[in-house]
Every structure is written in structure tokens, then in C-alpha cells.
Short mmCIF file of C-alpha atoms in Angstrom, two decimals:
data_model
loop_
_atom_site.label_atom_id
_atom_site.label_comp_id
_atom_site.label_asym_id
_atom_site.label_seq_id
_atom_site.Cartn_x
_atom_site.Cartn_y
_atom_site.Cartn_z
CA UNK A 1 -12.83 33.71 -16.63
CA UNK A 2 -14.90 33.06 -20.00
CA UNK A 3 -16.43 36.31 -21.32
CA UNK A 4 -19.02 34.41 -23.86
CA UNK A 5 -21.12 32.86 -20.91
CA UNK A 6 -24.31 34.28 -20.56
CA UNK A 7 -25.71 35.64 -17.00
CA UNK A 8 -27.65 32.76 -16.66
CA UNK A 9 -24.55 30.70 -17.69
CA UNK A 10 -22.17 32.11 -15.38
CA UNK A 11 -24.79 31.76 -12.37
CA UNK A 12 -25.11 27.61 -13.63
CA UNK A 13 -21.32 27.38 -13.75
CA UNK A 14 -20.73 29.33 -9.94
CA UNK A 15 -23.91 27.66 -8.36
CA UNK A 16 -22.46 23.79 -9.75
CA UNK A 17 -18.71 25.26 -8.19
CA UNK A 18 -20.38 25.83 -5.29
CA UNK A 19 -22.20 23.17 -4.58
CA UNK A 20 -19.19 20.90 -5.23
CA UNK A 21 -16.70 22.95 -2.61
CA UNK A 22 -14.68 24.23 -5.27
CA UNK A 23 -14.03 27.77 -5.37
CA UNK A 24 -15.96 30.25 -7.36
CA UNK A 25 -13.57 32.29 -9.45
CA UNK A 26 -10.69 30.22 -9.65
CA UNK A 27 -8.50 31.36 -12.61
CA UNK A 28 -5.78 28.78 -12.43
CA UNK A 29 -5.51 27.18 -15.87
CA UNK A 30 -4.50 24.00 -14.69
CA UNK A 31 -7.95 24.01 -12.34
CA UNK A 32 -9.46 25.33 -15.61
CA UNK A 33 -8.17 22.21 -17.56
CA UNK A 34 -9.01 19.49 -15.14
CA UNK A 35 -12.68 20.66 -14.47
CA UNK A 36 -12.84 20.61 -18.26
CA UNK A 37 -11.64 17.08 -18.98
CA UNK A 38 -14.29 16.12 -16.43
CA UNK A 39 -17.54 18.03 -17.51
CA UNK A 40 -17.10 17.97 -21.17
CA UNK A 41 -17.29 14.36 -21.42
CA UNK A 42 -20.25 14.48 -18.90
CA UNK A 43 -21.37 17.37 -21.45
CA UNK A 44 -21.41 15.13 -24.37
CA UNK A 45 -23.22 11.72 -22.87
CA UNK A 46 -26.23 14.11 -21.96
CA UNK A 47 -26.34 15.18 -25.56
CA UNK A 48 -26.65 12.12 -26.99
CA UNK A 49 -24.96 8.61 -27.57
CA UNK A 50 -21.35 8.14 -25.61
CA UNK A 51 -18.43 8.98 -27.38
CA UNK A 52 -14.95 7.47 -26.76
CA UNK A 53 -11.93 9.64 -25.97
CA UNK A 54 -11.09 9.64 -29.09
CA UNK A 55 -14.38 11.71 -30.44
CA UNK A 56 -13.72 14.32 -27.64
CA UNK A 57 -12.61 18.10 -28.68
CA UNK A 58 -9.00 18.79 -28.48
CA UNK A 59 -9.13 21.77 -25.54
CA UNK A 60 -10.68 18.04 -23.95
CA UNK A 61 -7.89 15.38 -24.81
CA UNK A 62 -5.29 18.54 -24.06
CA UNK A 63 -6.50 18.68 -20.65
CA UNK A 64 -7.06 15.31 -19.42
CA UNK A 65 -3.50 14.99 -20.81
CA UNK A 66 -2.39 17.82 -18.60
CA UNK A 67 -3.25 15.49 -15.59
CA UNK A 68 -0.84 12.64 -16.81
CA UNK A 69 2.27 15.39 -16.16
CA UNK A 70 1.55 14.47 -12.38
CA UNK A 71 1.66 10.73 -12.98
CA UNK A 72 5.07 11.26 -14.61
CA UNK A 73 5.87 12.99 -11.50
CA UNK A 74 5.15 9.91 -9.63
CA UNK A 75 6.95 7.63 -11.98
CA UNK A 76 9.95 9.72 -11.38
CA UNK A 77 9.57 10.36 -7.34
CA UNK A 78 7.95 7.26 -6.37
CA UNK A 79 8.24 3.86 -8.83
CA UNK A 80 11.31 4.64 -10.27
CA UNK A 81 13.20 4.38 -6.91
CA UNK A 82 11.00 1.47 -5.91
CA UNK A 83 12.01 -0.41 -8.50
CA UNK A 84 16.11 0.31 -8.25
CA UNK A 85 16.25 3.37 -11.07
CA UNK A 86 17.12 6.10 -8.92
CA UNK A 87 20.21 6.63 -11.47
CA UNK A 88 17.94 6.50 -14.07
CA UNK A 89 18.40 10.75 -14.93
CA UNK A 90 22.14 10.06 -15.15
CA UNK A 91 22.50 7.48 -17.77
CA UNK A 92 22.81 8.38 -21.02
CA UNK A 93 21.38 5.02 -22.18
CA UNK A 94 18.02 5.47 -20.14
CA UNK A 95 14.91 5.07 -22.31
CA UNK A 96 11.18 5.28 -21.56
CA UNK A 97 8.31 3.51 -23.27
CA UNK A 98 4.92 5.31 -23.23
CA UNK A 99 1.79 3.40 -24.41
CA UNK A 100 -0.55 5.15 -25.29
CA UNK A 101 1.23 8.08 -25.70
CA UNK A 102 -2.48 10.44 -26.25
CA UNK A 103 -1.51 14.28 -26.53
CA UNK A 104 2.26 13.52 -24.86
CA UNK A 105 2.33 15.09 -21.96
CA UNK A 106 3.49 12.80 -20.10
CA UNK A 107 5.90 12.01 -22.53
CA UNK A 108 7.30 15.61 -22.20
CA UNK A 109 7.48 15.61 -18.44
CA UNK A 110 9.65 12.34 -18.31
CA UNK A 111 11.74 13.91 -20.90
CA UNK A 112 11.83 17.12 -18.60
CA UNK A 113 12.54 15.01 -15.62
CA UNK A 114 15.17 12.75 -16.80
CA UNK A 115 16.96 15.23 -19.29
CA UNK A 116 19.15 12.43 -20.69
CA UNK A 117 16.12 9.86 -20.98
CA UNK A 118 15.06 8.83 -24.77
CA UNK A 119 11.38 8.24 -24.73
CA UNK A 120 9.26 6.94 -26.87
CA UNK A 121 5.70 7.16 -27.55
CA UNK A 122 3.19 4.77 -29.07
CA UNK A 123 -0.34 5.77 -29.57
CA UNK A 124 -2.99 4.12 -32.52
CA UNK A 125 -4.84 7.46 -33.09
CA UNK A 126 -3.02 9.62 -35.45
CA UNK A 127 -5.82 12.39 -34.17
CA UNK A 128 -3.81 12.70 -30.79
CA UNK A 129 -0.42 11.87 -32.27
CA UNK A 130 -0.70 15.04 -34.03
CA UNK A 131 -1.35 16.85 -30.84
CA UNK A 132 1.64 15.15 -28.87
CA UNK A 133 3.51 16.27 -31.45
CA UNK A 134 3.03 19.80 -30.45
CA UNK A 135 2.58 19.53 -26.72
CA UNK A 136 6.46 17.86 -27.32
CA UNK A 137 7.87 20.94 -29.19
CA UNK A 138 6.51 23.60 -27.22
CA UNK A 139 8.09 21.64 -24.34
CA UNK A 140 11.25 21.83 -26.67
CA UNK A 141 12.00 18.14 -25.83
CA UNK A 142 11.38 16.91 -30.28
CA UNK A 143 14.85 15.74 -29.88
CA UNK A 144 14.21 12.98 -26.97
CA UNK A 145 10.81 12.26 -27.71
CA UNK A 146 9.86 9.82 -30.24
CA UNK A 147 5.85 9.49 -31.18
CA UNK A 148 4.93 5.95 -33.28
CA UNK A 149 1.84 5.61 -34.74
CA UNK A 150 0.74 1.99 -33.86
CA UNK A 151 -0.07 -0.54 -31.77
CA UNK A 152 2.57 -1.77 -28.34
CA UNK A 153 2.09 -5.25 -29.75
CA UNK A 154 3.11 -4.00 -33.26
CA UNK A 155 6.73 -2.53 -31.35
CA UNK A 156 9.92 -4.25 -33.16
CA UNK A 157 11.90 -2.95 -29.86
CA UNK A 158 13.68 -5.83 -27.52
CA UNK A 159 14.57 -5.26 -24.54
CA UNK A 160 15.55 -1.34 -24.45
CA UNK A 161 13.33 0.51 -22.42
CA UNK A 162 13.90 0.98 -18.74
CA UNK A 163 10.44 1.41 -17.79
CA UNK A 164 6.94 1.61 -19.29
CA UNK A 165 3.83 3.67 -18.88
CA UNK A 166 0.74 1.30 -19.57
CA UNK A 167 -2.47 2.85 -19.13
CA UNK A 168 -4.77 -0.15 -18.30
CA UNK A 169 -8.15 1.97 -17.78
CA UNK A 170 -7.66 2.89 -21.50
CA UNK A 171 -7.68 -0.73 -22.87
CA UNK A 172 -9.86 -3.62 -23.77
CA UNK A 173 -9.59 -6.27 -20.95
CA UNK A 174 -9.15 -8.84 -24.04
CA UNK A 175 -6.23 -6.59 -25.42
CA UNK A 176 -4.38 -6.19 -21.83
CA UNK A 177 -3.02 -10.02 -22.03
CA UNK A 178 -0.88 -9.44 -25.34
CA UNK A 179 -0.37 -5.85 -24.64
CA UNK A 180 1.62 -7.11 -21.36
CA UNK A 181 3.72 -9.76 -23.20
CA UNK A 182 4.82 -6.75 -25.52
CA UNK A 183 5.82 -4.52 -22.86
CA UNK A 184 7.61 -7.53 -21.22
CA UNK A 185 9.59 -8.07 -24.18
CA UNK A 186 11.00 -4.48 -24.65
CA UNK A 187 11.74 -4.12 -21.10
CA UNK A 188 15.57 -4.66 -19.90
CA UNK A 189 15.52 -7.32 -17.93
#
């Protein structure tokens, strides 16, 4: 759907499609978005040293963010009954931790899902704090959705979250130890 590819390009682009059984013309942004926040990062280690998420464009972290809405989907349909918080969307009281917060989209889907839920972000890059902060006000959820700039160990919180979102693939193993304590401690027990 990109009208500044070149023929040669657009042929790369539909042969690659093609020879990965996905379909060639396929205007569905979210399809769009995913097969971005896979290449581009692909993109960028054959250009030169690896970068970290961090040092990826924004149309990047926007899209690989887009793919957290469907783990918030299974936080709400699947773990959240699991674990005894089927009530959860009721409660006025209900509040959601997310570590690691990155552009907040999954931040704005538990706020969408649980409409009564307070939820609060954390992230320690400002860069994609000040994209969640958008993603959360076009999803007109500003008023439920917290974003801290900071560290989960750093959180002054005890015990008043319902549930967490901890993104271990994100972390240092050395930094998962004391990042688990701190989600322990602002957990309801």
C-alpha cells in the first residue's frame, strides 16, 4: 500500500511475502504494523551494529506495541480468571500495574477492558513515555491511566495493584531478581 517503493522495491517486498505464505497485498494496518516491528529491527542489524528497542523509529516501538493490545486481551480472558479476578471490571478499587509500560498500549486496552480499573504505567525511557502518553489519549482513557517515569524497584506503592504486567524478555536476567521482589510488594496479597 506504500506509493514511494520503487518497482524493484515493490517486487522485493511481494517476492519476501510470498515466499513466507503471507499474502501479497494485504492492506490491514494491523498486518502492516506487525510485519513492521519484525523487519525493521532485522532492517537495522544488517546496516550496522545492533540497536536496542530503545534506538528503534517510533512507526517501530508503535507497532510492536500494537501487539501487546492482544496480551491484554489474554490478561483479561485468560489469567485474570485463573487467578480468582473475574470481578475484577466491577470494582471500583481495581488497579493494574504495567512495567514497562513502552508506547502504552497495553495500558490502554486494560483500561478499555476493565472500564473502572486504575492503571498505572512505569517505563525508564522518557522516549516511549512520551509516546504512551498519546497512544493513552487518543484511546481517551488519560483519566485511568497513569505513566511514571522510573524504575518498578524505584515504585513507593504497597500493596495496591491487583495484578501486574512484567515483561521478562525485556529485562536483564541480573535485574529480574529485585524487579520481582518489587512487584511482590505492590501486589494485594
Amino acid at each position: 500500500g506504500r506509493d514511494d517503493l520503487s518497482p524493484q522495491q515493490r517486487a522485493a517486498v511481494e517476492r519476501a511475502l510470498t515466499l513466507s505464505g503471507l499474502p501479497v497485498g494485504h492492506h490491514d494496518p494491523e498486518f502492516a504494523a506487525a510485519l513492521t516491528s519484525q523487519l525493521a529491527p532485522a532492517a537495522a542489524f544488517a546496516e550496522g551494529p545492533t540497536k536496542g528497542w530503545g534506538d528503534m523509529p517510533d512507526v517501530v516501538l508503535l507497532a510492536q506495541g500494537r501487539g501487546s493490545r492482544q496480551v491484554a486481551d489474554w490478561i483479561v480472558d485468560e489469567a485474570a480468571p485463573v487467578l480468582g479476578l473475574t470481578g475484577i471490571a466491577e470494582r471500583t478499587d481495581a488497579a493494574f500495574l504495567d512495567v514497562g509500560v513502552g508506547t502504552g498500549q497495553l495500558a490502554a486496552r486494560i483500561a478499555e477492558r476493565w472500564p473502572r480499573a486504575r492503571v498505572v504505567g512505569v517505563d525508564r525511557m522518557e522516549r516511549v513515555l512520551g509516546l504512551a502518553r498519546t497512544v493513552i489519549d487518543e484511546a481517551g482513557c488519560a483519566d485511568r491511566v497513569e505513566l511514571r517515569h522510573g524504575d518498578v524497584t524505584d515504585l513507593a506503592d504497597d500493596a495496591i495493584y491487583d495484578l501486574a504486567w512484567l515483561p521478562l524478555s525485556f529485562m536483564s536476567p541480573d535485574a529480574i531478581p529485585k524487579a520481582l521482589e518489587a512487584v511482590r510488594r505492590v501486589l494485594r496479597p
